[in-house]
């Protein structure tokens, strides 16, 4: 068996730098470019990507673009020249208005990866949109043969983009490269592989847990594991935006803050703008970075992907990223929480039955 070759990595939390790096790597592509994304808009950033992808298709590079139908924020003619010149564009699970459309349309492809020439791969939290340009994101650029497992993940999504029935085990199998693993999830009430991995890591944590998520709505078991960790002396920090782009989630999460506080779980609010990063760090030994939010909706309804590893250089960079995030945060104020308006408490209760859909 051939030993995996070394992997070099770079961390991005500024969308401008992240997009610039992606565009630079796309420009250099010789064989193929595979991009899988949740939201892609026809604003300035999306136009730059479209124009460069069209240019590469004209050069004879194999270009495949997989966009979730829900997140395709552009007109039908936006990619006309791209497809005319050989670029391949597919929409994941096209929206169809049927009697059960509401249920089915929640099952979206939330993954965000880019793979180039079996050598460059990206995974992270950022969509290709203008409105999120000032958000704090988190993505990893990887250089090395690890790109081959990202290629397999992409082609798996490409194959099932319009399938109702497919081999679930094959398309959710963990893909490994050395100490790195790609965990893939599909919509499921029972399996939820990413959530179960989070539960395992949190249960086994000994010193520190850092979670970064834009939407913090953990289910009962995850809340229990976090509180158990806090009670046994683990330093548990939840980094989440003071105000995210989904106000109803912010209201509902407030319901759980008191019990977390009483069990030594520190919730810390990022103040400048939206914190959209998705990360789990445990004991400075294991990291998880990718597309999954720490909420019901991601675990139950979304096609998600997370990279898990033990690379010391990546962990050091993620620890620095977390440190910089915390520097612009304020801690949860329990006394202020107790004094929140009655109407706020009422809406917390009203939203509970809808927590899986938010």
PDB file of N, CA and C in Angstrom, residues 165-173 184 186-187 191 193:
ATOM      1  N   UNK A 165     -33.552   7.529  -5.808  1.00  0.00           N
ATOM      2  CA  UNK A 165     -33.050   6.287  -5.222  1.00  0.00           C
ATOM      3  C   UNK A 165     -31.592   6.111  -5.617  1.00  0.00           C
ATOM      4  N   UNK A 166     -30.730   5.863  -4.635  1.00  0.00           N
ATOM      5  CA  UNK A 166     -29.309   5.614  -4.905  1.00  0.00           C
ATOM      6  C   UNK A 166     -28.730   4.804  -3.747  1.00  0.00           C
ATOM      7  N   UNK A 167     -27.505   4.328  -3.918  1.00  0.00           N
ATOM      8  CA  UNK A 167     -26.839   3.515  -2.900  1.00  0.00           C
ATOM      9  C   UNK A 167     -26.379   4.424  -1.759  1.00  0.00           C
ATOM     10  N   UNK A 168     -27.161   4.451  -0.687  1.00  0.00           N
ATOM     11  CA  UNK A 168     -26.884   5.371   0.421  1.00  0.00           C
ATOM     12  C   UNK A 168     -25.538   5.068   1.068  1.00  0.00           C
ATOM     13  N   UNK A 169     -25.241   3.795   1.289  1.00  0.00           N
ATOM     14  CA  UNK A 169     -23.988   3.426   1.952  1.00  0.00           C
ATOM     15  C   UNK A 169     -22.785   3.904   1.135  1.00  0.00           C
ATOM     16  N   UNK A 170     -22.842   3.728  -0.172  1.00  0.00           N
ATOM     17  CA  UNK A 170     -21.743   4.146  -1.043  1.00  0.00           C
ATOM     18  C   UNK A 170     -21.528   5.652  -0.992  1.00  0.00           C
ATOM     19  N   UNK A 171     -22.617   6.407  -0.959  1.00  0.00           N
ATOM     20  CA  UNK A 171     -22.512   7.865  -1.055  1.00  0.00           C
ATOM     21  C   UNK A 171     -22.391   8.562   0.300  1.00  0.00           C
ATOM     22  N   UNK A 172     -22.319   7.781   1.363  1.00  0.00           N
ATOM     23  CA  UNK A 172     -22.052   8.369   2.680  1.00  0.00           C
ATOM     24  C   UNK A 172     -20.836   7.713   3.340  1.00  0.00           C
ATOM     25  N   UNK A 173     -20.167   6.838   2.605  1.00  0.00           N
ATOM     26  CA  UNK A 173     -18.975   6.176   3.141  1.00  0.00           C
ATOM     27  C   UNK A 173     -17.890   7.206   3.443  1.00  0.00           C
ATOM     28  N   UNK A 184     -19.360  12.466   4.982  1.00  0.00           N
ATOM     29  CA  UNK A 184     -20.451  12.983   4.156  1.00  0.00           C
ATOM     30  C   UNK A 184     -21.792  12.583   4.766  1.00  0.00           C
ATOM     31  N   UNK A 186     -26.161  12.775   4.244  1.00  0.00           N
ATOM     32  CA  UNK A 186     -27.321  13.044   3.405  1.00  0.00           C
ATOM     33  C   UNK A 186     -28.517  13.216   4.331  1.00  0.00           C
ATOM     34  N   UNK A 187     -29.625  13.794   3.854  1.00  0.00           N
ATOM     35  CA  UNK A 187     -30.781  13.974   4.730  1.00  0.00           C
ATOM     36  C   UNK A 187     -31.236  12.659   5.365  1.00  0.00           C
ATOM     37  N   UNK A 191     -29.539   8.474  10.699  1.00  0.00           N
ATOM     38  CA  UNK A 191     -28.103   8.224  10.512  1.00  0.00           C
ATOM     39  C   UNK A 191     -27.242   9.406  10.982  1.00  0.00           C
ATOM     40  N   UNK A 193     -24.436  11.154  10.341  1.00  0.00           N
ATOM     41  CA  UNK A 193     -23.060  10.749  10.645  1.00  0.00           C
ATOM     42  C   UNK A 193     -22.220  11.876  11.245  1.00  0.00           C
TER      43      UNK A 193
END
